[in-house]
Amino acid sequence: MKCSGCRNGESLGFDIRTAFQPIVDLTTGRPYAFEALVRGTNGESAGEILGRVTEDNRYAFDQACRVNAIREAVAAGLLDTEAKLSINFMPNAVYSPLACIKLTMETALETGLPTNRLIFEFTENERLDTDHVRSIVRAYQALGFTTAIDDFGSGHAGLGLLANLQTDAIKLDMDLIRDLDTCLARRQIVKSLVDLSREMGLLLVAEGIETQDELRVLEDIGVRYVQGYLFAQPQIGTLPHVGEIVPALRSAG
C-alpha cells in the first residue's frame, strides 16, 4: 500500500530518462557502482528537470527517478556486471520510509536486481528534519541498502550531519577535490576525512575528478573509490565503459 503523500503526487506531468556515471574502484580499475542521474527525454540537464519539480509532483518525481533508474540500468546491462546502482533520493518526498520504498523494491524484483546492490544517496540541498532522515537511513539499512551522504563537505552536509545520521558512505564534494594537487589545505582536509572514514568503517568516494594530478594525489592519500569526467561523462541509457582507463592513466602519469 502506498502512503498518502505518494498518492497525492501520482501525476508527474513530464517524462524523464536516466544517465549513468561510473564510480571506479582504483584497486580493480572497474566500476564499483554506477550513479543514476536524471535527464530529460531530449537530453535536458538535471538542473533543468529539477526546476520542474514542485510540491505537487515531488513525490511522483522521486518515485519515477527510482523506477526509471533501475529499469534503464538493467536494460543497459547492469546485471552482467558486479557493479551496484546508486540512486539519489529526496528525503522530503518520503513520507513513510517503508511505504514509499515498496515500488522501488517491486521494480528491483521485477527486473531481477538484488536489493543489496542498491545504494541510496542524498544531498542536504533543502531544509530537512534530521530525525525524519535518520528514520529513512535506518529503514534502508535494515532492508540491506547502502546509504550515503552526497556532496559531503558542502553546505550543511558535514560532520554534524554524519554524526546524526551515521550513513554507510560519504561522497566528498567536488569543491574539495578541485585543484587538490596545488592546494595544501584541501589535501589536509581530504586526508583527514579519509582517515576518519577508515576509523568509522565508512566507504568514501571522491567526486568530480577531472585531472590526472588530482587522481594521483587521491591515490597517495589512500582514496579507493573515485568518480568524475576523467573516467567517464554521464551517458543516457548506457553504462559507460571504463575498461583499462585506470591503468592507462597511471602509465600516462
Coordinates of C-alpha atoms in Angstrom, one line a residue:
M1 CA 0.0 0.0 0.0
K2 CA 1.2 3.5 -0.9
C3 CA 1.5 6.3 1.6
S4 CA -0.9 9.3 1.2
G5 CA 1.9 11.6 0.2
C6 CA 2.8 9.4 -2.8
R7 CA -0.8 9.2 -3.8
N8 CA -1.2 12.9 -3.8
G9 CA 1.7 13.3 -6.2
E10 CA 0.9 10.5 -8.7
S11 CA 0.8 12.8 -11.8
L12 CA 4.4 13.8 -12.7
G13 CA 3.4 15.7 -15.8
F14 CA 6.6 15.1 -17.8
D15 CA 8.9 12.2 -18.8
I16 CA 12.4 11.5 -17.7
R17 CA 15.5 9.5 -18.7
T18 CA 18.4 8.3 -16.7
A19 CA 22.1 8.9 -17.4
F20 CA 24.8 6.8 -15.7
Q21 CA 28.3 7.7 -14.5
P22 CA 30.7 5.1 -13.0
I23 CA 32.2 5.1 -9.5
V24 CA 35.5 3.5 -10.1
D25 CA 37.3 1.1 -7.7
L26 CA 41.0 2.0 -8.1
T27 CA 42.1 -1.4 -6.8
T28 CA 40.5 -3.2 -9.7
G29 CA 40.1 -0.4 -12.3
R30 CA 36.4 -1.5 -12.7
P31 CA 33.2 0.3 -11.7
Y32 CA 32.1 -0.3 -8.1
A33 CA 28.8 1.3 -8.9
F34 CA 27.0 3.4 -11.5
E35 CA 25.3 6.6 -10.2
A36 CA 21.9 7.3 -11.8
L37 CA 21.4 10.9 -12.8
V38 CA 18.1 12.3 -14.1
R39 CA 17.9 13.8 -17.5
G40 CA 15.1 15.0 -19.8
T41 CA 13.9 12.9 -22.8
N42 CA 15.7 15.4 -25.1
G43 CA 18.9 15.4 -23.0
E44 CA 17.9 18.3 -20.7
S45 CA 20.2 18.7 -17.7
A46 CA 19.4 17.6 -14.2
G47 CA 19.1 21.2 -13.2
E48 CA 16.5 21.9 -15.9
I49 CA 14.5 18.9 -14.9
L50 CA 14.7 19.6 -11.2
G51 CA 13.4 23.1 -12.0
R52 CA 10.1 21.4 -13.0
V53 CA 9.7 19.7 -9.6
T54 CA 7.0 21.3 -7.4
E55 CA 5.3 20.4 -4.2
D56 CA 2.5 18.8 -6.3
N57 CA 4.8 16.4 -8.2
R58 CA 7.7 16.0 -5.8
Y59 CA 6.6 12.5 -4.6
A60 CA 5.9 11.2 -8.1
F61 CA 9.2 12.6 -9.3
D62 CA 11.2 10.8 -6.6
Q63 CA 9.3 7.5 -7.4
A64 CA 9.8 7.9 -11.1
C65 CA 13.5 8.6 -10.7
R66 CA 14.0 5.4 -8.7
V67 CA 11.9 3.2 -11.0
N68 CA 13.4 4.6 -14.2
A69 CA 17.0 4.3 -12.8
I70 CA 16.5 0.6 -12.1
R71 CA 14.8 -0.3 -15.3
E72 CA 17.3 1.6 -17.5
A73 CA 20.3 0.3 -15.7
V74 CA 19.1 -3.3 -16.0
A75 CA 18.3 -2.8 -19.7
A76 CA 21.8 -1.3 -20.2
G77 CA 23.4 -4.5 -18.8
L78 CA 24.0 -3.8 -15.1
L79 CA 23.2 -7.5 -14.3
D80 CA 26.1 -8.5 -16.5
T81 CA 28.5 -6.7 -14.1
E82 CA 29.2 -6.8 -10.4
A83 CA 28.5 -3.1 -10.0
K84 CA 25.9 -1.6 -7.7
L85 CA 23.4 1.1 -8.7
S86 CA 23.5 4.4 -6.8
I87 CA 20.2 6.3 -6.8
N88 CA 19.7 9.9 -5.5
F89 CA 16.6 10.3 -3.4
M90 CA 14.7 13.3 -2.0
P91 CA 14.2 12.9 1.8
N92 CA 11.3 15.4 1.8
A93 CA 9.5 13.2 -0.7
V94 CA 9.5 10.3 1.7
Y95 CA 6.5 10.4 4.0
S96 CA 6.9 6.8 5.2
P97 CA 10.2 5.0 4.6
L98 CA 8.7 1.5 4.3
A99 CA 5.6 2.5 2.3
C100 CA 7.5 4.8 -0.1
I101 CA 10.2 2.1 -0.8
K102 CA 7.7 -0.5 -1.8
L103 CA 7.6 0.4 -5.5
T104 CA 11.4 0.5 -5.7
M105 CA 11.6 -3.0 -4.2
E106 CA 8.9 -4.3 -6.6
T107 CA 10.8 -2.8 -9.5
A108 CA 14.0 -4.4 -8.4
L109 CA 12.3 -7.8 -8.0
E110 CA 10.6 -7.4 -11.4
T111 CA 13.9 -6.7 -13.2
G112 CA 16.0 -9.2 -11.2
L113 CA 18.2 -6.7 -9.5
P114 CA 19.2 -7.8 -6.0
T115 CA 18.3 -5.1 -3.5
N116 CA 21.7 -5.4 -1.8
R117 CA 23.1 -3.9 -5.0
L118 CA 21.2 -0.6 -4.4
I119 CA 22.8 2.5 -2.9
F120 CA 20.7 5.5 -1.9
E121 CA 22.4 8.8 -1.6
F122 CA 21.0 12.2 -0.7
T123 CA 22.2 15.8 -0.6
E124 CA 21.0 18.3 2.0
N125 CA 20.0 20.9 -0.5
E126 CA 16.8 21.7 1.2
R127 CA 15.7 22.1 4.8
L128 CA 15.5 18.7 6.4
D129 CA 14.1 17.2 9.5
T130 CA 17.1 15.3 10.8
D131 CA 15.0 12.8 12.8
H132 CA 13.0 12.0 9.7
V133 CA 16.1 11.5 7.6
R134 CA 17.6 9.3 10.3
S135 CA 14.5 7.1 10.2
I136 CA 14.8 6.7 6.5
V137 CA 18.5 5.8 6.8
R138 CA 17.8 3.3 9.5
A139 CA 14.9 1.7 7.5
Y140 CA 17.0 1.5 4.3
Q141 CA 20.0 0.0 6.2
A142 CA 17.6 -2.6 7.8
L143 CA 16.5 -3.6 4.2
G144 CA 20.1 -4.2 3.1
F145 CA 20.6 -0.9 1.1
T146 CA 23.8 1.1 1.3
T147 CA 23.2 4.7 2.4
A148 CA 25.4 7.7 1.5
I149 CA 25.6 11.5 2.1
D150 CA 26.3 13.1 -1.2
D151 CA 28.3 16.4 -1.6
F152 CA 29.9 15.8 1.8
G153 CA 31.8 18.9 2.9
S154 CA 29.4 21.3 1.2
G155 CA 26.7 23.4 2.9
H156 CA 25.2 21.6 5.9
A157 CA 26.4 18.1 4.7
G158 CA 29.2 17.9 7.2
L159 CA 30.4 16.2 10.3
G160 CA 27.4 17.1 12.4
L161 CA 25.1 15.5 9.8
L162 CA 27.2 12.4 9.6
A163 CA 27.2 12.0 13.4
N164 CA 23.4 12.3 13.5
L165 CA 22.7 10.0 10.5
Q166 CA 25.6 7.5 10.5
T167 CA 25.3 6.5 6.9
D168 CA 27.4 3.8 5.4
A169 CA 29.2 6.1 3.0
I170 CA 30.1 9.7 2.2
K171 CA 30.8 11.2 -1.2
L172 CA 33.2 14.1 -1.0
D173 CA 32.0 17.3 -2.7
M174 CA 33.9 18.2 -5.9
D175 CA 34.9 21.6 -4.4
L176 CA 37.2 19.7 -2.0
I177 CA 38.8 17.8 -4.9
R178 CA 39.3 20.7 -7.3
D179 CA 43.0 21.7 -7.5
L180 CA 43.8 19.2 -4.8
D181 CA 47.3 18.9 -6.2
T182 CA 48.1 22.5 -5.7
C183 CA 46.2 23.4 -2.5
L184 CA 47.7 22.1 0.7
A185 CA 44.6 22.9 2.8
R186 CA 42.4 20.8 0.6
R187 CA 44.9 17.9 0.7
Q188 CA 45.0 18.1 4.5
I189 CA 41.2 18.2 4.8
V190 CA 40.7 15.3 2.4
K191 CA 43.4 13.2 4.1
S192 CA 41.7 13.8 7.5
L193 CA 38.4 12.7 6.0
V194 CA 40.0 9.6 4.6
D195 CA 41.5 8.7 8.0
L196 CA 38.1 9.4 9.7
S197 CA 36.2 7.3 7.3
R198 CA 38.6 4.4 7.8
E199 CA 38.2 4.7 11.6
M200 CA 34.4 4.8 11.3
G201 CA 34.2 2.0 8.8
L202 CA 32.8 4.2 6.1
L203 CA 33.1 3.9 2.4
L204 CA 34.4 7.1 0.9
V205 CA 34.0 8.3 -2.7
A206 CA 35.9 11.3 -4.1
E207 CA 33.7 13.0 -6.7
G208 CA 34.4 15.4 -9.6
I209 CA 37.9 14.3 -10.6
E210 CA 39.0 16.0 -13.8
T211 CA 42.8 15.7 -13.9
Q212 CA 45.4 13.1 -13.6
D213 CA 47.1 15.2 -10.9
E214 CA 44.0 15.2 -8.8
L215 CA 43.8 11.4 -9.2
R216 CA 47.5 11.0 -8.3
V217 CA 47.1 12.9 -5.0
L218 CA 43.9 11.0 -4.1
E219 CA 45.7 7.7 -4.6
D220 CA 48.6 8.9 -2.5
I221 CA 46.2 9.9 0.3
G222 CA 44.6 6.5 0.2
V223 CA 41.3 7.1 -1.6
R224 CA 40.0 3.9 -3.2
Y225 CA 36.7 5.0 -4.9
V226 CA 36.6 7.8 -7.4
Q227 CA 34.2 9.4 -9.8
G228 CA 34.4 12.2 -12.4
Y229 CA 34.8 13.3 -16.0
L230 CA 38.4 12.0 -16.0
F231 CA 36.9 8.5 -16.2
A232 CA 33.6 9.0 -18.0
Q233 CA 30.9 11.5 -18.5
P234 CA 27.3 10.5 -17.8
Q235 CA 25.6 8.7 -20.7
I236 CA 21.9 8.4 -21.1
G237 CA 20.6 4.9 -21.1
T238 CA 24.1 3.5 -21.3
L239 CA 26.7 2.2 -18.7
P240 CA 29.9 4.0 -19.7
H241 CA 32.8 1.7 -20.5
V242 CA 35.7 2.1 -18.1
G243 CA 37.9 -0.8 -19.3
E244 CA 41.6 -0.1 -18.8
I245 CA 41.3 3.6 -18.2
V246 CA 42.9 3.5 -14.7
P247 CA 46.0 1.6 -15.8
A248 CA 46.2 3.8 -18.8
L249 CA 46.1 6.9 -16.7
R250 CA 48.7 5.5 -14.4
S251 CA 51.0 4.8 -17.3
A252 CA 50.5 8.2 -18.7
G253 CA 51.3 9.8 -15.3

